[in-house]
Short mmCIF file of C-alpha atoms in Angstrom, two decimals:
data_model
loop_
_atom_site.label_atom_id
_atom_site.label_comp_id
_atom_site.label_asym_id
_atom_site.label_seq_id
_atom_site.Cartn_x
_atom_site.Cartn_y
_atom_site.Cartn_z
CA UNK A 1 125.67 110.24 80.61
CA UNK A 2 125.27 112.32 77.51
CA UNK A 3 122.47 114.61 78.19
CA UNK A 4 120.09 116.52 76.15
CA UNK A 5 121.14 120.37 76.49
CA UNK A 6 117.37 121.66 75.84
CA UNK A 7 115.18 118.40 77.19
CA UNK A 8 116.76 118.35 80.76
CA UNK A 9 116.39 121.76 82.11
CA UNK A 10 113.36 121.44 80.56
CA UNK A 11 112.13 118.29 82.51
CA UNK A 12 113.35 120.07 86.02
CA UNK A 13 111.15 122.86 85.01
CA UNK A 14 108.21 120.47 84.03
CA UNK A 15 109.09 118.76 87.41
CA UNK A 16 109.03 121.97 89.25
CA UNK A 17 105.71 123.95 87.80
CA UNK A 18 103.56 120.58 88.26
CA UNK A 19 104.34 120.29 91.98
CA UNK A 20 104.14 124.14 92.50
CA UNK A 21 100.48 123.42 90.67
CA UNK A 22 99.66 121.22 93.88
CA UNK A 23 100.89 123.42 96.44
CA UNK A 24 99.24 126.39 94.82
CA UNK A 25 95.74 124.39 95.15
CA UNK A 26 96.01 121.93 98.00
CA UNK A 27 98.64 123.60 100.28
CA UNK A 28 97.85 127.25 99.74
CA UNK A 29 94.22 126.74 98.34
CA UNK A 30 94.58 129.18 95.71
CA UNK A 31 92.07 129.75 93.26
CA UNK A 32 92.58 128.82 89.37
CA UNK A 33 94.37 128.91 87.73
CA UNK A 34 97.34 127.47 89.39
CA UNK A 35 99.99 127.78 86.17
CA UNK A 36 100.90 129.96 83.25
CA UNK A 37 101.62 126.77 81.52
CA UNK A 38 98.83 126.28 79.21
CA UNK A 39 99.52 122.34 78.71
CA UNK A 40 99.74 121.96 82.63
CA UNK A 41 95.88 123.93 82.51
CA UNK A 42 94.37 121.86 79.85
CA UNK A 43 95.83 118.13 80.45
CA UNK A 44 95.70 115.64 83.65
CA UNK A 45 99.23 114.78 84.96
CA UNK A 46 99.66 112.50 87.96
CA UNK A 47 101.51 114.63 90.38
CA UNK A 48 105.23 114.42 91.00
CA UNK A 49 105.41 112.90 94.08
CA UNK A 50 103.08 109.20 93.86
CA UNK A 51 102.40 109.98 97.47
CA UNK A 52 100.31 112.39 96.90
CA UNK A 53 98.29 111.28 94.09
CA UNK A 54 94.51 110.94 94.80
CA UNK A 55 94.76 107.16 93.99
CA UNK A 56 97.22 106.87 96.98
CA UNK A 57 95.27 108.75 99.31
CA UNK A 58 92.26 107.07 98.37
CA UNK A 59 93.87 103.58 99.60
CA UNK A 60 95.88 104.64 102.24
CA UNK A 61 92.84 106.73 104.07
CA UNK A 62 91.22 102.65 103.75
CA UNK A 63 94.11 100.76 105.84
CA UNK A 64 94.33 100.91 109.40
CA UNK A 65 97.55 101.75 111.29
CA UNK A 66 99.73 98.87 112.37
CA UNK A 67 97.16 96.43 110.37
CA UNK A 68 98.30 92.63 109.83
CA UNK A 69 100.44 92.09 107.08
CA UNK A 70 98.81 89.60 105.92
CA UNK A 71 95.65 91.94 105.59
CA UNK A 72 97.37 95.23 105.10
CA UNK A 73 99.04 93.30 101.82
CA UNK A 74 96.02 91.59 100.15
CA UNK A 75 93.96 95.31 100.62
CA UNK A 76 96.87 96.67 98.79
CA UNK A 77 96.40 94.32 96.12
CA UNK A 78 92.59 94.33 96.07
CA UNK A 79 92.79 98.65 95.52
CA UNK A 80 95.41 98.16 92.91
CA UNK A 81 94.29 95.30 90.94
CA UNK A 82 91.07 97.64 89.81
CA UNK A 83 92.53 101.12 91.05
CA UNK A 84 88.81 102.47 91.52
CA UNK A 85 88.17 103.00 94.88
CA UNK A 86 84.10 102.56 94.52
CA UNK A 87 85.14 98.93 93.10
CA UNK A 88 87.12 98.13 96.27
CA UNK A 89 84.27 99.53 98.51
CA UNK A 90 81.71 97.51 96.96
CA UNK A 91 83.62 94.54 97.24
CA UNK A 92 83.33 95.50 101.36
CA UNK A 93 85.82 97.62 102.14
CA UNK A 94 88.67 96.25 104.22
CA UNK A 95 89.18 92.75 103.79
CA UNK A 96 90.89 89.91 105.28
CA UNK A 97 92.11 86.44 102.73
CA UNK A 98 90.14 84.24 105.21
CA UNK A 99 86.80 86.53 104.32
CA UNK A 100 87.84 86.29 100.61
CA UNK A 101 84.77 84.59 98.33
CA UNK A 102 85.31 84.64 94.75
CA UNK A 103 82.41 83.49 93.53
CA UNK A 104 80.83 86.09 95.94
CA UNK A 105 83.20 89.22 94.91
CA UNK A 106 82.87 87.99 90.95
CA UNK A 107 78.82 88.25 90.87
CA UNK A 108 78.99 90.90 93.24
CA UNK A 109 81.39 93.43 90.70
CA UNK A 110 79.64 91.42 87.66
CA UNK A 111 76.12 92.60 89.16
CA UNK A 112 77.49 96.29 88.95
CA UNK A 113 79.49 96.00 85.45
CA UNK A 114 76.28 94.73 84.07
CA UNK A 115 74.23 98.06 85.48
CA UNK A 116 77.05 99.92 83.49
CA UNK A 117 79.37 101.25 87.05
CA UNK A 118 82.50 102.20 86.30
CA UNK A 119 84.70 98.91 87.54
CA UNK A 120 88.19 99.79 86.80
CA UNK A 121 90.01 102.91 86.64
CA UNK A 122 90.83 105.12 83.60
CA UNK A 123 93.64 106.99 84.77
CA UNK A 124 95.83 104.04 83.62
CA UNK A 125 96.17 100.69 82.34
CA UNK A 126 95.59 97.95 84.57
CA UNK A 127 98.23 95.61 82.74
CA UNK A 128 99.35 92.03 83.36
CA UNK A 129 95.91 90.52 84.00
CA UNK A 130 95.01 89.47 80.41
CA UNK A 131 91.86 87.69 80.32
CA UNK A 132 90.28 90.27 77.67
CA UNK A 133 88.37 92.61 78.86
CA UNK A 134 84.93 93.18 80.74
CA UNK A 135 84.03 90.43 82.35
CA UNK A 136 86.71 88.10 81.32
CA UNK A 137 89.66 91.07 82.92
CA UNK A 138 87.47 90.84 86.28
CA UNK A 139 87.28 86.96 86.16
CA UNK A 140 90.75 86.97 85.94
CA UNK A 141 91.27 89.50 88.60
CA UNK A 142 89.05 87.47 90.90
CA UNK A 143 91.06 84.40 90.07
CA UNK A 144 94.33 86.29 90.72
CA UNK A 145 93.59 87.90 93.80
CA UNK A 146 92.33 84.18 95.36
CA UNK A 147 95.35 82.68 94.49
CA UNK A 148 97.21 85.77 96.42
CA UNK A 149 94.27 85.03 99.62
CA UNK A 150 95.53 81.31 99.51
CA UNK A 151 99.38 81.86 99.49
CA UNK A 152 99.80 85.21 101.23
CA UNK A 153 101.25 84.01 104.23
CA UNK A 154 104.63 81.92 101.87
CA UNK A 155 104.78 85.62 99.78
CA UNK A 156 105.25 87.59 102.69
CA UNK A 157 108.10 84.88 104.28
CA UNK A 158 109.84 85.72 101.04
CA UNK A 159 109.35 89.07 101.41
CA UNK A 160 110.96 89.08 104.48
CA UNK A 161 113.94 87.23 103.12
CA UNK A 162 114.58 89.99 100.69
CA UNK A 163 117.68 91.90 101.36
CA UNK A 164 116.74 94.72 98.55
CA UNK A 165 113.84 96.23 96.57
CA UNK A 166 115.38 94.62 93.39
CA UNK A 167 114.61 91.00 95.25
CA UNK A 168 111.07 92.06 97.18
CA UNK A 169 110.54 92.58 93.39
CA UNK A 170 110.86 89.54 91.76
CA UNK A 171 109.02 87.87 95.11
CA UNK A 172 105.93 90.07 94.07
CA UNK A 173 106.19 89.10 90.13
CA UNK A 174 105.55 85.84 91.02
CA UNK A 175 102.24 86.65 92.10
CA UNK A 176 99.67 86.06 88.88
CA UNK A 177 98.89 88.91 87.45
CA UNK A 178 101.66 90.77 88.89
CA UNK A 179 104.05 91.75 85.71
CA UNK A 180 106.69 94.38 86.25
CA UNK A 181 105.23 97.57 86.44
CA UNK A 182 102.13 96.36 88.64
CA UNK A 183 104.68 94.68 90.63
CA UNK A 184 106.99 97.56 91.69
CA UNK A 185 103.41 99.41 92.11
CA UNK A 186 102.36 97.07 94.92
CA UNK A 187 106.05 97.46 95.90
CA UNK A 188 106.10 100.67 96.21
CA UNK A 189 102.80 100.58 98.56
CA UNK A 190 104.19 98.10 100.73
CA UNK A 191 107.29 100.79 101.22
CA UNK A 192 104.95 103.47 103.05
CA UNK A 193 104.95 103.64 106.58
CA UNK A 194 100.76 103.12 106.79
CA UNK A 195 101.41 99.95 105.23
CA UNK A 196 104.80 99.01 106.37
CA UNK A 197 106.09 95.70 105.06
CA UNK A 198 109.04 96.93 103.25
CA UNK A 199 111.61 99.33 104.50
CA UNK A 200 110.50 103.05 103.16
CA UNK A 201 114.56 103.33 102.28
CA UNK A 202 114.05 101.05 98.97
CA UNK A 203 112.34 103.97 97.58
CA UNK A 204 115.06 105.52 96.92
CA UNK A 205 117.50 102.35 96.01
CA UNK A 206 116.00 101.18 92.71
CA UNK A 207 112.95 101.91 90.72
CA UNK A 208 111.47 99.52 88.05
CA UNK A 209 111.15 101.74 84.72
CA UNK A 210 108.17 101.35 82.50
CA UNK A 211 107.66 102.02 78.92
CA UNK A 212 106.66 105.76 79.69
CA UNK A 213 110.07 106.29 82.01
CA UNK A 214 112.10 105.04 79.52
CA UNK A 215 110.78 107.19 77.02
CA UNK A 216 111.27 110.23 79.13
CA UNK A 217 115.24 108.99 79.56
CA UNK A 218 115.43 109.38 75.92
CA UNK A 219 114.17 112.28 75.72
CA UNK A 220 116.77 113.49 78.54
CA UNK A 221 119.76 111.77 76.56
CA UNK A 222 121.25 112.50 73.39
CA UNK A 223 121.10 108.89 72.36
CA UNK A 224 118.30 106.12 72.63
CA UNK A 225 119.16 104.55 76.16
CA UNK A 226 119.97 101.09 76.98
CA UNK A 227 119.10 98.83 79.23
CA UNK A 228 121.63 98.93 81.74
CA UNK A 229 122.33 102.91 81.53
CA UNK A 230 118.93 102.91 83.14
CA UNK A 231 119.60 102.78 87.23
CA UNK A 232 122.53 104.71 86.43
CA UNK A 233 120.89 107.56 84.61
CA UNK A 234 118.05 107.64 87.54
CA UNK A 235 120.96 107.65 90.14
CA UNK A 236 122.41 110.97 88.16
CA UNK A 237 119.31 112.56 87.72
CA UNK A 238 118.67 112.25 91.74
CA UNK A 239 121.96 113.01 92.62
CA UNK A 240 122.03 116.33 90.32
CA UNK A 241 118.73 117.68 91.16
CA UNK A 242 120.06 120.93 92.85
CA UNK A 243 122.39 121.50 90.61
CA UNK A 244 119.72 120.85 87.57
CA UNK A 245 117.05 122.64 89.16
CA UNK A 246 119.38 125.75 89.98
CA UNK A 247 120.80 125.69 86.32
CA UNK A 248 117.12 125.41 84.66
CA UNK A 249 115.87 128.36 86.64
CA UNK A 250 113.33 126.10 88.53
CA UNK A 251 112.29 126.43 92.23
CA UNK A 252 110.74 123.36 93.30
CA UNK A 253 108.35 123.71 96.46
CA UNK A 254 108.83 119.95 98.08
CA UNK A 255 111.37 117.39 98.75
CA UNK A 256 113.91 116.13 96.93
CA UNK A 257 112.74 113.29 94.27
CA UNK A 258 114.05 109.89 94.93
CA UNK A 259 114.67 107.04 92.65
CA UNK A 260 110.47 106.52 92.44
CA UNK A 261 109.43 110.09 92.34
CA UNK A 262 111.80 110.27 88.99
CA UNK A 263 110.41 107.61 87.53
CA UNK A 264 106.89 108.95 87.68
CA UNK A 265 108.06 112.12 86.61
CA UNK A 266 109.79 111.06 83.42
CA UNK A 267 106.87 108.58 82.49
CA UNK A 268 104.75 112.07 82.66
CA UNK A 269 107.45 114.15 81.06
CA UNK A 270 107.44 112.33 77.98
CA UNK A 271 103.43 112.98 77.99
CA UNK A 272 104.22 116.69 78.59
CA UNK A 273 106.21 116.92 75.46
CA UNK A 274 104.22 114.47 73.39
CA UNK A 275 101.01 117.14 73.67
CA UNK A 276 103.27 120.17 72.75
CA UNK A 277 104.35 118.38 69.80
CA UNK A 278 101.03 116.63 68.53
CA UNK A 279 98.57 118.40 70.73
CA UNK A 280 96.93 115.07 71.96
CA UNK A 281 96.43 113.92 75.05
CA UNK A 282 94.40 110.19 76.53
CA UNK A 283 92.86 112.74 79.52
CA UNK A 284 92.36 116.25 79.74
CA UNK A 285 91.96 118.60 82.43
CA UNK A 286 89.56 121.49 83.63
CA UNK A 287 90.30 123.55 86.64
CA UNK A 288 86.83 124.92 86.67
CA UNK A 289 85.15 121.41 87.48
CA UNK A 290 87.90 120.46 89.97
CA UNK A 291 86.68 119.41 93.00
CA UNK A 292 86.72 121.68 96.46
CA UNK A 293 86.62 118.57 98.32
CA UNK A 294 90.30 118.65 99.36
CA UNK A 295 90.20 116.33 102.55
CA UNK A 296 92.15 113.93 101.21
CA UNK A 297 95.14 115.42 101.42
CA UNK A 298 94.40 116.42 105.09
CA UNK A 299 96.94 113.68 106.44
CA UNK A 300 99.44 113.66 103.59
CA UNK A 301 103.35 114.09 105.70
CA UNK A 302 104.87 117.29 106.91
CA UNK A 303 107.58 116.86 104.49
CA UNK A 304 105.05 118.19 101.72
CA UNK A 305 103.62 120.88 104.02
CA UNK A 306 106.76 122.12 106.21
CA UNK A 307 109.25 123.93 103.54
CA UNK A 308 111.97 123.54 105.37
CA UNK A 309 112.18 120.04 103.98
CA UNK A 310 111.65 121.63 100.60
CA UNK A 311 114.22 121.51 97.93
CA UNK A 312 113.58 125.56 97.72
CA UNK A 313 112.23 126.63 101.08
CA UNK A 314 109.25 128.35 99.49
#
């Protein structure tokens, strides 16, 4: 690959400073403010590592260990199909497809929307649903997430037929509402060891790329990126991460990215460099209101808390 002698030391140092602003506030608990970077103080960025975002934590703190599949799956899907966790709570917190009314859980969220509660998350787009929006998106939510408590049992069969992520993929697309991106997100969930359906190796094997990715691979590349160069280009980027990270200056303070990690942190990249350019941004961030309630991240895995499974021991 041809890359961009400015944009990719660039990334690795965007990569690097927006972790470091986690461990400065949830590891270390440091007060603000936790960068010099005066974008990374005034705008939201999902962290670096998915794992650790407070979507994540939110659902993962709601699934039992060693849950049914059959349960742990359609929970996963619930939390993701609105990504607010008030909206999954209200709908009764952990579910099973054989307790699943949709008439029930429509009137139920409808009641709420109608009061003016915040139904679906605005962190990011729930895509793939279609149905308009307000009460025609949650209709079709509803709709989608009975056809997934009536055919769970045949998607997870398939899923156990799959022999790589690229496959357990297209199984999950199948499911309505399910495009691409919110496919590989449910994907990804079902990779984690608290939900553990898929083997946690696939992160690391292949990683669908959004819009936003793909416009942070350009932005690493001296020419507009194709289609194919994509795994490739996600494969180098992994596979040169010391070397990039030594030759950009940048110490980063967790474990080395896989396949998924980069693609979050390219889809936020391209954000990063979009509000140094234009100066806009869809959310923005204050470190003065940011909450003190850090229990969350109480359980998160040693490999973000030890440092000797750090990239940079710290």
């Amino acid at each position: 690959m041809d890359w961009h002698p400015e944009h990719v030391p660039q990334f690795w140092r965007f990569v690097a400073e927006r972790h470091a602003v986690f461990v400065r506030r949830i590891i270390r608990l440091e007060p603000p403010p936790w960068s010099e970077d005066q974008v990374l103080r005034s705008v939201a960025f999902t962290n670096i590592y998915r794992e650790l975002d407070r979507g994540t934590r939110e659902l993962l703190r709601r699934l039992p260990e060693q849950g049914k599949p059959e349960n742990q799956l359609f929970n996963v899907a619930a939390f993701r199909s609105f990504g607010w966790p008030a909206t999954y709570d209200a709908l009764g917190g952990y579910l099973t497809p054989e307790s699943w009314s949709s008439k029930r859980m429509f009137h139920r969220l409808e009641a709420l929307r109608a009061q003016g509660v915040k139904i679906f998350t605005g962190a990011y787009m729930i895509t793939g649903h279609g149905g308009g929006g307000g009460g025609g998106k949650l209709r079709t939510i509803i709709t989608n997430l009975t056809w997934l408590a009536e055919h769970v049992s045949r998607v997870l069969d398939e899923l156990a037929d799959a022999t790589n992520p690229v496959q357990a993929h297209r199984v999950l697309m199948q499911v309505p509402g399910w495009a691409g991106f919110n496919a590989f997100e449910i994907m990804i969930d079902c990779c984690y060891p608290e939900v553990d359906i898929l083997p946690s190796s696939w992160l690391d094997e292949w990683a669908f790329c959004g819009p936003g990715a793909i416009r942070g691979l350009d932005l690493l590349l001296e020419r507009r990126i194709r289609l194919p160069q994509v795994q490739p280009a996600l494969m180098e980027l992994r596979d040169s991460q010391y070397d990039q990270l030594a030759a950009a200056g940048a110490t980063l303070l967790g474990p080395p990215l896989t396949l998924e990690n980069l693609e979050q942190a390219l889809c936020e990249y391209q954000k990063y460099v979009r509000f140094k350019e234009f100066g806009r941004a869809k959310r923005t961030y204050d470190p003065a209101k940011a909450s003190t309630d850090l229990r969350l991240w109480d359980t998160i895995p040693q490999r973000f808390r030890n440092p000797k499974y750090w990239v940079h021991k710290g």
